[in-house]
Amino acid sequence: MVLVRHEMGEVLRNVRLRKGATLRQVAGRASVALGYLSEIERGQKEASSEILASVAGALDTPLSQIYHEVGNRLSVHEENELREQRLAGVIPDTVPDDILNTHHEPVGAH
């Protein structure tokens, strides 16, 4: 199961790195403690909407763009989970007994 805070942290880190900003610079501009911003980026803390708005402002990036990127990442995870659920019923995780117990001559054994 994917957690929104993990995806949010990844997106914030990616935006920060694309902008060429350090964690310290963004934390200072956003008036957020450096350690707290680090925990947000690592998905260990779930930031409030006020903190996210401050960080987005410090990154000079619309908050809607950040949420859009998070939403896209969540969609990919959801699609992968649905695909795995559909395939779980189609692909057996064991070899059926009738195949295991059938003796076949190796090709070219004659």
mmCIF file of N, CA, C and O in Angstrom:
data_model
loop_
_atom_site.group_PDB
_atom_site.id
_atom_site.type_symbol
_atom_site.label_atom_id
_atom_site.label_comp_id
_atom_site.label_asym_id
_atom_site.label_seq_id
_atom_site.Cartn_x
_atom_site.Cartn_y
_atom_site.Cartn_z
ATOM 1 N N MET A 1 0.855 -1.183 0.000
ATOM 2 C CA MET A 1 0.000 0.000 0.000
ATOM 3 C C MET A 1 0.897 1.241 0.000
ATOM 4 O O MET A 1 1.850 1.340 0.757
ATOM 5 N N VAL A 2 0.555 2.157 -0.852
ATOM 6 C CA VAL A 2 1.325 3.394 -0.969
ATOM 7 C C VAL A 2 0.770 4.420 0.012
ATOM 8 O O VAL A 2 -0.436 4.484 0.251
ATOM 9 N N LEU A 3 1.674 5.182 0.615
ATOM 10 C CA LEU A 3 1.267 6.236 1.536
ATOM 11 C C LEU A 3 1.440 7.593 0.857
ATOM 12 O O LEU A 3 2.466 7.842 0.213
ATOM 13 N N VAL A 4 0.456 8.454 1.015
ATOM 14 C CA VAL A 4 0.490 9.773 0.393
ATOM 15 C C VAL A 4 1.709 10.553 0.885
ATOM 16 O O VAL A 4 2.365 11.237 0.108
ATOM 17 N N ARG A 5 2.043 10.427 2.158
ATOM 18 C CA ARG A 5 3.174 11.201 2.675
ATOM 19 C C ARG A 5 4.483 10.805 2.009
ATOM 20 O O ARG A 5 5.365 11.640 1.822
ATOM 21 N N HIS A 6 4.624 9.524 1.627
ATOM 22 C CA HIS A 6 5.828 9.104 0.912
ATOM 23 C C HIS A 6 5.893 9.754 -0.465
ATOM 24 O O HIS A 6 6.947 10.247 -0.888
ATOM 25 N N GLU A 7 4.779 9.750 -1.172
ATOM 26 C CA GLU A 7 4.740 10.343 -2.508
ATOM 27 C C GLU A 7 4.941 11.852 -2.435
ATOM 28 O O GLU A 7 5.651 12.430 -3.258
ATOM 29 N N MET A 8 4.332 12.492 -1.438
ATOM 30 C CA MET A 8 4.499 13.935 -1.271
ATOM 31 C C MET A 8 5.971 14.259 -1.015
ATOM 32 O O MET A 8 6.524 15.195 -1.605
ATOM 33 N N GLY A 9 6.607 13.496 -0.167
ATOM 34 C CA GLY A 9 8.014 13.722 0.129
ATOM 35 C C GLY A 9 8.887 13.569 -1.103
ATOM 36 O O GLY A 9 9.786 14.383 -1.355
ATOM 37 N N GLU A 10 8.611 12.539 -1.896
ATOM 38 C CA GLU A 10 9.382 12.317 -3.131
ATOM 39 C C GLU A 10 9.200 13.477 -4.098
ATOM 40 O O GLU A 10 10.162 13.944 -4.717
ATOM 41 N N VAL A 11 7.962 13.936 -4.242
ATOM 42 C CA VAL A 11 7.693 15.048 -5.158
ATOM 43 C C VAL A 11 8.398 16.308 -4.677
ATOM 44 O O VAL A 11 9.047 17.007 -5.467
ATOM 45 N N LEU A 12 8.292 16.616 -3.391
ATOM 46 C CA LEU A 12 8.958 17.814 -2.868
ATOM 47 C C LEU A 12 10.465 17.745 -3.078
ATOM 48 O O LEU A 12 11.094 18.728 -3.486
ATOM 49 N N ARG A 13 11.043 16.589 -2.819
ATOM 50 C CA ARG A 13 12.481 16.431 -3.021
ATOM 51 C C ARG A 13 12.843 16.601 -4.503
ATOM 52 O O ARG A 13 13.806 17.295 -4.839
ATOM 53 N N ASN A 14 12.061 15.976 -5.384
ATOM 54 C CA ASN A 14 12.333 16.091 -6.822
ATOM 55 C C ASN A 14 12.247 17.532 -7.301
ATOM 56 O O ASN A 14 13.095 17.983 -8.081
ATOM 57 N N VAL A 15 11.229 18.258 -6.843
ATOM 58 C CA VAL A 15 11.085 19.662 -7.239
ATOM 59 C C VAL A 15 12.274 20.464 -6.715
ATOM 60 O O VAL A 15 12.873 21.265 -7.439
ATOM 61 N N ARG A 16 12.642 20.238 -5.465
ATOM 62 C CA ARG A 16 13.768 20.960 -4.877
ATOM 63 C C ARG A 16 15.048 20.708 -5.655
ATOM 64 O O ARG A 16 15.803 21.646 -5.979
ATOM 65 N N LEU A 17 15.295 19.452 -5.995
ATOM 66 C CA LEU A 17 16.511 19.118 -6.735
ATOM 67 C C LEU A 17 16.487 19.697 -8.144
ATOM 68 O O LEU A 17 17.517 20.165 -8.644
ATOM 69 N N ARG A 18 15.320 19.684 -8.794
ATOM 70 C CA ARG A 18 15.200 20.297 -10.129
ATOM 71 C C ARG A 18 15.502 21.784 -10.083
ATOM 72 O O ARG A 18 16.061 22.345 -11.018
ATOM 73 N N LYS A 19 15.129 22.409 -8.966
ATOM 74 C CA LYS A 19 15.366 23.847 -8.803
ATOM 75 C C LYS A 19 16.809 24.131 -8.374
ATOM 76 O O LYS A 19 17.222 25.284 -8.317
ATOM 77 N N GLY A 20 17.551 23.091 -8.028
ATOM 78 C CA GLY A 20 18.934 23.272 -7.597
ATOM 79 C C GLY A 20 19.061 23.875 -6.208
ATOM 80 O O GLY A 20 20.059 24.511 -5.894
ATOM 81 N N ALA A 21 18.050 23.681 -5.378
ATOM 82 C CA ALA A 21 18.051 24.248 -4.030
ATOM 83 C C ALA A 21 18.458 23.197 -3.006
ATOM 84 O O ALA A 21 18.191 22.012 -3.183
ATOM 85 N N THR A 22 19.098 23.654 -1.955
ATOM 86 C CA THR A 22 19.446 22.747 -0.862
ATOM 87 C C THR A 22 18.275 22.672 0.112
ATOM 88 O O THR A 22 17.399 23.554 0.134
ATOM 89 N N LEU A 23 18.293 21.647 0.915
ATOM 90 C CA LEU A 23 17.277 21.479 1.955
ATOM 91 C C LEU A 23 17.310 22.688 2.894
ATOM 92 O O LEU A 23 16.276 23.225 3.275
ATOM 93 N N ARG A 24 18.504 23.128 3.244
ATOM 94 C CA ARG A 24 18.675 24.267 4.147
ATOM 95 C C ARG A 24 18.061 25.549 3.548
ATOM 96 O O ARG A 24 17.380 26.299 4.242
ATOM 97 N N GLN A 25 18.289 25.778 2.254
ATOM 98 C CA GLN A 25 17.733 26.972 1.606
ATOM 99 C C GLN A 25 16.215 26.962 1.630
ATOM 100 O O GLN A 25 15.574 27.966 1.963
ATOM 101 N N VAL A 26 15.628 25.824 1.264
ATOM 102 C CA VAL A 26 14.163 25.731 1.211
ATOM 103 C C VAL A 26 13.571 25.851 2.615
ATOM 104 O O VAL A 26 12.591 26.566 2.817
ATOM 105 N N ALA A 27 14.182 25.191 3.573
ATOM 106 C CA ALA A 27 13.687 25.273 4.954
ATOM 107 C C ALA A 27 13.716 26.713 5.446
ATOM 108 O O ALA A 27 12.752 27.193 6.072
ATOM 109 N N GLY A 28 14.801 27.426 5.149
ATOM 110 C CA GLY A 28 14.903 28.828 5.573
ATOM 111 C C GLY A 28 13.854 29.703 4.928
ATOM 112 O O GLY A 28 13.197 30.507 5.602
ATOM 113 N N ARG A 29 13.673 29.545 3.615
ATOM 114 C CA ARG A 29 12.678 30.359 2.899
ATOM 115 C C ARG A 29 11.259 30.047 3.358
ATOM 116 O O ARG A 29 10.396 30.929 3.379
ATOM 117 N N ALA A 30 11.014 28.783 3.703
ATOM 118 C CA ALA A 30 9.664 28.359 4.105
ATOM 119 C C ALA A 30 9.418 28.545 5.604
ATOM 120 O O ALA A 30 8.301 28.314 6.073
ATOM 121 N N SER A 31 10.452 28.951 6.341
ATOM 122 C CA SER A 31 10.362 29.071 7.811
ATOM 123 C C SER A 31 9.932 27.755 8.447
ATOM 124 O O SER A 31 9.057 27.704 9.313
ATOM 125 N N VAL A 32 10.568 26.681 7.981
ATOM 126 C CA VAL A 32 10.318 25.334 8.492
ATOM 127 C C VAL A 32 11.646 24.795 9.018
ATOM 128 O O VAL A 32 12.688 25.021 8.406
ATOM 129 N N ALA A 33 11.611 24.104 10.135
ATOM 130 C CA ALA A 33 12.839 23.535 10.683
ATOM 131 C C ALA A 33 13.458 22.565 9.677
ATOM 132 O O ALA A 33 12.749 21.776 9.039
ATOM 133 N N LEU A 34 14.762 22.645 9.536
ATOM 134 C CA LEU A 34 15.488 21.812 8.583
ATOM 135 C C LEU A 34 15.204 20.327 8.807
ATOM 136 O O LEU A 34 14.906 19.590 7.864
ATOM 137 N N GLY A 35 15.270 19.883 10.043
ATOM 138 C CA GLY A 35 15.021 18.475 10.353
ATOM 139 C C GLY A 35 13.611 18.044 10.001
ATOM 140 O O GLY A 35 13.389 16.933 9.514
ATOM 141 N N TYR A 36 12.655 18.939 10.245
ATOM 142 C CA TYR A 36 11.257 18.619 9.935
ATOM 143 C C TYR A 36 11.057 18.492 8.432
ATOM 144 O O TYR A 36 10.411 17.549 7.955
ATOM 145 N N LEU A 37 11.644 19.418 7.659
ATOM 146 C CA LEU A 37 11.530 19.338 6.202
ATOM 147 C C LEU A 37 12.188 18.066 5.684
ATOM 148 O O LEU A 37 11.666 17.406 4.786
ATOM 149 N N SER A 38 13.292 17.696 6.285
ATOM 150 C CA SER A 38 13.962 16.452 5.900
ATOM 151 C C SER A 38 13.061 15.249 6.148
ATOM 152 O O SER A 38 12.960 14.347 5.314
ATOM 153 N N GLU A 39 12.388 15.241 7.295
ATOM 154 C CA GLU A 39 11.462 14.144 7.606
ATOM 155 C C GLU A 39 10.282 14.111 6.627
ATOM 156 O O GLU A 39 9.834 13.031 6.243
ATOM 157 N N ILE A 40 9.823 15.279 6.215
ATOM 158 C CA ILE A 40 8.734 15.340 5.230
ATOM 159 C C ILE A 40 9.208 14.743 3.916
ATOM 160 O O ILE A 40 8.519 13.916 3.312
ATOM 161 N N GLU A 41 10.386 15.144 3.466
ATOM 162 C CA GLU A 41 10.906 14.636 2.201
ATOM 163 C C GLU A 41 11.127 13.125 2.238
ATOM 164 O O GLU A 41 10.994 12.460 1.224
ATOM 165 N N ARG A 42 11.487 12.603 3.397
ATOM 166 C CA ARG A 42 11.706 11.157 3.519
ATOM 167 C C ARG A 42 10.417 10.390 3.789
ATOM 168 O O ARG A 42 10.431 9.172 3.936
ATOM 169 N N GLY A 43 9.287 11.102 3.852
ATOM 170 C CA GLY A 43 7.997 10.450 4.056
ATOM 171 C C GLY A 43 7.761 9.997 5.477
ATOM 172 O O GLY A 43 6.876 9.188 5.736
ATOM 173 N N GLN A 44 8.530 10.546 6.411
ATOM 174 C CA GLN A 44 8.369 10.156 7.813
ATOM 175 C C GLN A 44 7.338 11.008 8.546
ATOM 176 O O GLN A 44 6.810 10.596 9.573
ATOM 177 N N LYS A 45 7.097 12.205 8.039
ATOM 178 C CA LYS A 45 6.105 13.107 8.637
ATOM 179 C C LYS A 45 5.121 13.540 7.567
ATOM 180 O O LYS A 45 5.477 13.723 6.406
ATOM 181 N N GLU A 46 3.878 13.713 7.995
ATOM 182 C CA GLU A 46 2.838 14.200 7.081
ATOM 183 C C GLU A 46 2.635 15.685 7.368
ATOM 184 O O GLU A 46 2.230 16.060 8.472
ATOM 185 N N ALA A 47 2.950 16.508 6.393
ATOM 186 C CA ALA A 47 2.906 17.958 6.580
ATOM 187 C C ALA A 47 1.486 18.494 6.494
ATOM 188 O O ALA A 47 0.660 17.984 5.740
ATOM 189 N N SER A 48 1.246 19.561 7.248
ATOM 190 C CA SER A 48 -0.055 20.241 7.162
ATOM 191 C C SER A 48 -0.139 21.010 5.854
ATOM 192 O O SER A 48 0.871 21.259 5.187
ATOM 193 N N SER A 49 -1.342 21.430 5.524
ATOM 194 C CA SER A 49 -1.524 22.208 4.296
ATOM 195 C C SER A 49 -0.783 23.540 4.379
ATOM 196 O O SER A 49 -0.277 24.033 3.369
ATOM 197 N N GLU A 50 -0.675 24.109 5.575
ATOM 198 C CA GLU A 50 0.046 25.369 5.749
ATOM 199 C C GLU A 50 1.538 25.187 5.478
ATOM 200 O O GLU A 50 2.161 26.003 4.797
ATOM 201 N N ILE A 51 2.114 24.101 5.982
ATOM 202 C CA ILE A 51 3.538 23.812 5.751
ATOM 203 C C ILE A 51 3.765 23.555 4.269
ATOM 204 O O ILE A 51 4.726 24.065 3.682
ATOM 205 N N LEU A 52 2.890 22.763 3.649
ATOM 206 C CA LEU A 52 3.042 22.473 2.220
ATOM 207 C C LEU A 52 2.977 23.753 1.397
ATOM 208 O O LEU A 52 3.751 23.925 0.446
ATOM 209 N N ALA A 53 2.075 24.655 1.754
ATOM 210 C CA ALA A 53 1.977 25.934 1.035
ATOM 211 C C ALA A 53 3.261 26.740 1.199
ATOM 212 O O ALA A 53 3.750 27.342 0.235
ATOM 213 N N SER A 54 3.835 26.748 2.401
ATOM 214 C CA SER A 54 5.085 27.476 2.634
ATOM 215 C C SER A 54 6.230 26.878 1.837
ATOM 216 O O SER A 54 7.034 27.605 1.247
ATOM 217 N N VAL A 55 6.310 25.549 1.812
ATOM 218 C CA VAL A 55 7.380 24.875 1.073
ATOM 219 C C VAL A 55 7.206 25.107 -0.424
ATOM 220 O O VAL A 55 8.177 25.393 -1.136
ATOM 221 N N ALA A 56 5.984 25.019 -0.913
ATOM 222 C CA ALA A 56 5.729 25.270 -2.335
ATOM 223 C C ALA A 56 6.140 26.696 -2.699
ATOM 224 O O ALA A 56 6.770 26.921 -3.741
ATOM 225 N N GLY A 57 5.817 27.653 -1.833
ATOM 226 C CA GLY A 57 6.220 29.035 -2.069
ATOM 227 C C GLY A 57 7.738 29.176 -2.088
ATOM 228 O O GLY A 57 8.295 29.880 -2.940
ATOM 229 N N ALA A 58 8.398 28.498 -1.164
ATOM 230 C CA ALA A 58 9.867 28.541 -1.116
ATOM 231 C C ALA A 58 10.479 27.911 -2.358
ATOM 232 O O ALA A 58 11.582 28.288 -2.764
ATOM 233 N N LEU A 59 9.765 26.974 -2.946
ATOM 234 C CA LEU A 59 10.240 26.325 -4.171
ATOM 235 C C LEU A 59 9.782 27.068 -5.421
ATOM 236 O O LEU A 59 10.083 26.648 -6.536
ATOM 237 N N ASP A 60 9.036 28.160 -5.231
ATOM 238 C CA ASP A 60 8.488 28.934 -6.344
ATOM 239 C C ASP A 60 7.721 28.026 -7.309
ATOM 240 O O ASP A 60 7.881 28.084 -8.526
ATOM 241 N N THR A 61 6.910 27.157 -6.713
ATOM 242 C CA THR A 61 6.144 26.170 -7.473
ATOM 243 C C THR A 61 4.704 26.195 -6.963
ATOM 244 O O THR A 61 4.479 26.136 -5.755
ATOM 245 N N PRO A 62 3.734 26.280 -7.855
ATOM 246 C CA PRO A 62 2.342 26.272 -7.394
ATOM 247 C C PRO A 62 2.024 24.983 -6.617
ATOM 248 O O PRO A 62 2.430 23.891 -7.024
ATOM 249 N N LEU A 63 1.326 25.149 -5.525
ATOM 250 C CA LEU A 63 0.935 23.995 -4.721
ATOM 251 C C LEU A 63 0.104 23.023 -5.549
ATOM 252 O O LEU A 63 0.234 21.803 -5.412
ATOM 253 N N SER A 64 -0.702 23.545 -6.461
ATOM 254 C CA SER A 64 -1.518 22.679 -7.318
ATOM 255 C C SER A 64 -0.636 21.775 -8.176
ATOM 256 O O SER A 64 -0.988 20.618 -8.429
ATOM 257 N N GLN A 65 0.504 22.273 -8.618
ATOM 258 C CA GLN A 65 1.420 21.446 -9.415
ATOM 259 C C GLN A 65 1.996 20.304 -8.573
ATOM 260 O O GLN A 65 2.113 19.172 -9.043
ATOM 261 N N ILE A 66 2.315 20.606 -7.337
ATOM 262 C CA ILE A 66 2.844 19.574 -6.436
ATOM 263 C C ILE A 66 1.781 18.503 -6.203
ATOM 264 O O ILE A 66 2.054 17.310 -6.316
ATOM 265 N N TYR A 67 0.555 18.942 -5.910
ATOM 266 C CA TYR A 67 -0.526 17.974 -5.708
ATOM 267 C C TYR A 67 -0.799 17.172 -6.983
ATOM 268 O O TYR A 67 -1.097 15.988 -6.918
ATOM 269 N N HIS A 68 -0.693 17.824 -8.127
ATOM 270 C CA HIS A 68 -0.903 17.139 -9.402
ATOM 271 C C HIS A 68 0.134 16.021 -9.585
ATOM 272 O O HIS A 68 -0.214 14.898 -9.965
ATOM 273 N N GLU A 69 1.396 16.324 -9.291
ATOM 274 C CA GLU A 69 2.445 15.310 -9.409
ATOM 275 C C GLU A 69 2.218 14.162 -8.428
ATOM 276 O O GLU A 69 2.416 12.997 -8.774
ATOM 277 N N VAL A 70 1.801 14.502 -7.216
ATOM 278 C CA VAL A 70 1.495 13.459 -6.229
ATOM 279 C C VAL A 70 0.347 12.599 -6.743
ATOM 280 O O VAL A 70 0.410 11.361 -6.681
ATOM 281 N N GLY A 71 -0.685 13.229 -7.275
ATOM 282 C CA GLY A 71 -1.831 12.495 -7.810
ATOM 283 C C GLY A 71 -1.430 11.560 -8.942
ATOM 284 O O GLY A 71 -1.905 10.419 -9.014
ATOM 285 N N ASN A 72 -0.557 12.028 -9.820
ATOM 286 C CA ASN A 72 -0.085 11.177 -10.919
ATOM 287 C C ASN A 72 0.656 9.959 -10.384
ATOM 288 O O ASN A 72 0.477 8.843 -10.877
ATOM 289 N N ARG A 73 1.491 10.166 -9.385
ATOM 290 C CA ARG A 73 2.245 9.050 -8.799
ATOM 291 C C ARG A 73 1.297 8.048 -8.122
ATOM 292 O O ARG A 73 1.481 6.836 -8.240
ATOM 293 N N LEU A 74 0.287 8.563 -7.436
ATOM 294 C CA LEU A 74 -0.686 7.678 -6.788
ATOM 295 C C LEU A 74 -1.450 6.864 -7.830
ATOM 296 O O LEU A 74 -1.707 5.674 -7.630
ATOM 297 N N SER A 75 -1.803 7.493 -8.946
ATOM 298 C CA SER A 75 -2.516 6.786 -10.018
ATOM 299 C C SER A 75 -1.696 5.620 -10.542
ATOM 300 O O SER A 75 -2.231 4.530 -10.778
ATOM 301 N N VAL A 76 -0.415 5.834 -10.725
ATOM 302 C CA VAL A 76 0.464 4.758 -11.205
ATOM 303 C C VAL A 76 0.486 3.611 -10.210
ATOM 304 O O VAL A 76 0.355 2.441 -10.586
ATOM 305 N N HIS A 77 0.614 3.934 -8.927
ATOM 306 C CA HIS A 77 0.613 2.881 -7.896
ATOM 307 C C HIS A 77 -0.713 2.130 -7.877
ATOM 308 O O HIS A 77 -0.731 0.898 -7.760
ATOM 309 N N GLU A 78 -1.819 2.851 -7.986
ATOM 310 C CA GLU A 78 -3.132 2.211 -7.973
ATOM 311 C C GLU A 78 -3.311 1.291 -9.182
ATOM 312 O O GLU A 78 -3.827 0.178 -9.046
ATOM 313 N N GLU A 79 -2.874 1.745 -10.347
ATOM 314 C CA GLU A 79 -2.968 0.909 -11.549
ATOM 315 C C GLU A 79 -2.130 -0.358 -11.392
ATOM 316 O O GLU A 79 -2.568 -1.447 -11.763
ATOM 317 N N ASN A 80 -0.932 -0.220 -10.834
ATOM 318 C CA ASN A 80 -0.072 -1.389 -10.616
ATOM 319 C C ASN A 80 -0.704 -2.367 -9.625
ATOM 320 O O ASN A 80 -0.646 -3.575 -9.825
ATOM 321 N N GLU A 81 -1.305 -1.837 -8.558
ATOM 322 C CA GLU A 81 -1.960 -2.696 -7.573
ATOM 323 C C GLU A 81 -3.139 -3.441 -8.190
ATOM 324 O O GLU A 81 -3.328 -4.633 -7.946
ATOM 325 N N LEU A 82 -3.933 -2.746 -9.004
ATOM 326 C CA LEU A 82 -5.076 -3.392 -9.669
ATOM 327 C C LEU A 82 -4.601 -4.474 -10.633
ATOM 328 O O LEU A 82 -5.181 -5.554 -10.697
ATOM 329 N N ARG A 83 -3.538 -4.187 -11.371
ATOM 330 C CA ARG A 83 -2.979 -5.168 -12.311
ATOM 331 C C ARG A 83 -2.504 -6.406 -11.546
ATOM 332 O O ARG A 83 -2.770 -7.535 -11.951
ATOM 333 N N GLU A 84 -1.834 -6.192 -10.434
ATOM 334 C CA GLU A 84 -1.356 -7.321 -9.630
ATOM 335 C C GLU A 84 -2.520 -8.143 -9.089
ATOM 336 O O GLU A 84 -2.448 -9.368 -9.059
ATOM 337 N N GLN A 85 -3.595 -7.477 -8.678
ATOM 338 C CA GLN A 85 -4.761 -8.196 -8.166
ATOM 339 C C GLN A 85 -5.414 -9.029 -9.264
ATOM 340 O O GLN A 85 -5.828 -10.155 -9.023
ATOM 341 N N ARG A 86 -5.499 -8.461 -10.466
ATOM 342 C CA ARG A 86 -6.097 -9.209 -11.579
ATOM 343 C C ARG A 86 -5.236 -10.411 -11.943
ATOM 344 O O ARG A 86 -5.744 -11.485 -12.222
ATOM 345 N N LEU A 87 -3.935 -10.232 -11.954
ATOM 346 C CA LEU A 87 -3.039 -11.326 -12.328
ATOM 347 C C LEU A 87 -2.934 -12.389 -11.241
ATOM 348 O O LEU A 87 -2.628 -13.541 -11.533
ATOM 349 N N ALA A 88 -3.202 -12.022 -10.009
ATOM 350 C CA ALA A 88 -3.097 -12.976 -8.906
ATOM 351 C C ALA A 88 -4.029 -14.161 -9.112
ATOM 352 O O ALA A 88 -3.711 -15.282 -8.738
ATOM 353 N N GLY A 89 -5.170 -13.939 -9.724
ATOM 354 C CA GLY A 89 -6.116 -15.020 -9.975
ATOM 355 C C GLY A 89 -5.823 -15.786 -11.251
ATOM 356 O O GLY A 89 -6.387 -16.851 -11.482
ATOM 357 N N VAL A 90 -4.923 -15.292 -12.074
ATOM 358 C CA VAL A 90 -4.657 -15.907 -13.371
ATOM 359 C C VAL A 90 -3.391 -16.749 -13.348
ATOM 360 O O VAL A 90 -3.341 -17.833 -13.905
ATOM 361 N N ILE A 91 -2.383 -16.275 -12.690
ATOM 362 C CA ILE A 91 -1.097 -16.960 -12.674
ATOM 363 C C ILE A 91 -0.967 -17.730 -11.357
ATOM 364 O O ILE A 91 -0.927 -17.136 -10.294
ATOM 365 N N PRO A 92 -0.895 -19.057 -11.454
ATOM 366 C CA PRO A 92 -0.762 -19.829 -10.209
ATOM 367 C C PRO A 92 0.604 -19.592 -9.578
ATOM 368 O O PRO A 92 1.587 -19.380 -10.273
ATOM 369 N N ASP A 93 0.636 -19.636 -8.250
ATOM 370 C CA ASP A 93 1.912 -19.454 -7.568
ATOM 371 C C ASP A 93 2.593 -20.793 -7.277
ATOM 372 O O ASP A 93 3.654 -20.842 -6.696
ATOM 373 N N THR A 94 1.958 -21.890 -7.715
ATOM 374 C CA THR A 94 2.552 -23.231 -7.579
ATOM 375 C C THR A 94 2.363 -23.977 -8.896
ATOM 376 O O THR A 94 1.517 -23.623 -9.710
ATOM 377 N N VAL A 95 3.133 -25.014 -9.075
ATOM 378 C CA VAL A 95 3.001 -25.848 -10.266
ATOM 379 C C VAL A 95 1.957 -26.921 -9.956
ATOM 380 O O VAL A 95 2.050 -27.608 -8.940
ATOM 381 N N PRO A 96 0.942 -27.068 -10.821
ATOM 382 C CA PRO A 96 -0.095 -28.080 -10.572
ATOM 383 C C PRO A 96 0.514 -29.488 -10.484
ATOM 384 O O PRO A 96 1.480 -29.813 -11.173
ATOM 385 N N ASP A 97 -0.084 -30.334 -9.619
ATOM 386 C CA ASP A 97 0.409 -31.695 -9.401
ATOM 387 C C ASP A 97 0.470 -32.509 -10.683
ATOM 388 O O ASP A 97 1.398 -33.288 -10.886
ATOM 389 N N ASP A 98 -0.528 -32.370 -11.571
ATOM 390 C CA ASP A 98 -0.531 -33.190 -12.782
ATOM 391 C C ASP A 98 0.655 -32.872 -13.686
ATOM 392 O O ASP A 98 1.151 -33.732 -14.401
ATOM 393 N N ILE A 99 1.176 -31.663 -13.608
ATOM 394 C CA ILE A 99 2.364 -31.331 -14.391
ATOM 395 C C ILE A 99 3.616 -31.879 -13.701
ATOM 396 O O ILE A 99 4.507 -32.421 -14.352
ATOM 397 N N LEU A 100 3.653 -31.780 -12.397
ATOM 398 C CA LEU A 100 4.812 -32.290 -11.653
ATOM 399 C C LEU A 100 4.959 -33.801 -11.777
ATOM 400 O O LEU A 100 6.069 -34.327 -11.831
ATOM 401 N N ASN A 101 3.829 -34.504 -11.809
ATOM 402 C CA ASN A 101 3.850 -35.967 -11.818
ATOM 403 C C ASN A 101 3.930 -36.570 -13.212
ATOM 404 O O ASN A 101 3.966 -37.782 -13.362
ATOM 405 N N THR A 102 3.938 -35.772 -14.237
ATOM 406 C CA THR A 102 4.023 -36.268 -15.602
ATOM 407 C C THR A 102 5.486 -36.374 -15.983
ATOM 408 O O THR A 102 6.241 -35.423 -15.875
ATOM 409 N N HIS A 103 5.891 -37.575 -16.429
ATOM 410 C CA HIS A 103 7.278 -37.788 -16.826
ATOM 411 C C HIS A 103 7.409 -37.522 -18.318
ATOM 412 O O HIS A 103 6.701 -38.096 -19.124
ATOM 413 N N HIS A 104 8.295 -36.636 -18.668
ATOM 414 C CA HIS A 104 8.538 -36.302 -20.067
ATOM 415 C C HIS A 104 9.972 -36.654 -20.401
ATOM 416 O O HIS A 104 10.881 -36.407 -19.638
ATOM 417 N N GLU A 105 10.139 -37.229 -21.588
ATOM 418 C CA GLU A 105 11.489 -37.513 -22.092
ATOM 419 C C GLU A 105 12.137 -36.193 -22.495
ATOM 420 O O GLU A 105 11.488 -35.372 -23.118
ATOM 421 N N PRO A 106 13.381 -35.988 -22.138
ATOM 422 C CA PRO A 106 14.062 -34.767 -22.605
ATOM 423 C C PRO A 106 14.136 -34.758 -24.122
ATOM 424 O O PRO A 106 14.242 -35.817 -24.753
ATOM 425 N N VAL A 107 14.071 -33.604 -24.715
ATOM 426 C CA VAL A 107 14.155 -33.462 -26.162
ATOM 427 C C VAL A 107 15.498 -33.983 -26.628
ATOM 428 O O VAL A 107 16.541 -33.704 -26.056
ATOM 429 N N GLY A 108 15.471 -34.839 -27.674
ATOM 430 C CA GLY A 108 16.703 -35.407 -28.228
ATOM 431 C C GLY A 108 17.242 -36.573 -27.428
ATOM 432 O O GLY A 108 18.395 -36.967 -27.594
ATOM 433 N N ALA A 109 16.435 -37.196 -26.558
ATOM 434 C CA ALA A 109 16.908 -38.282 -25.704
ATOM 435 C C ALA A 109 16.843 -39.630 -26.429
ATOM 436 O O ALA A 109 17.289 -40.622 -25.901
ATOM 437 N N HIS A 110 16.292 -39.720 -27.603
ATOM 438 C CA HIS A 110 16.146 -40.990 -28.302
ATOM 439 C C HIS A 110 17.411 -41.400 -28.947
ATOM 440 O O HIS A 110 18.182 -40.966 -29.595
#
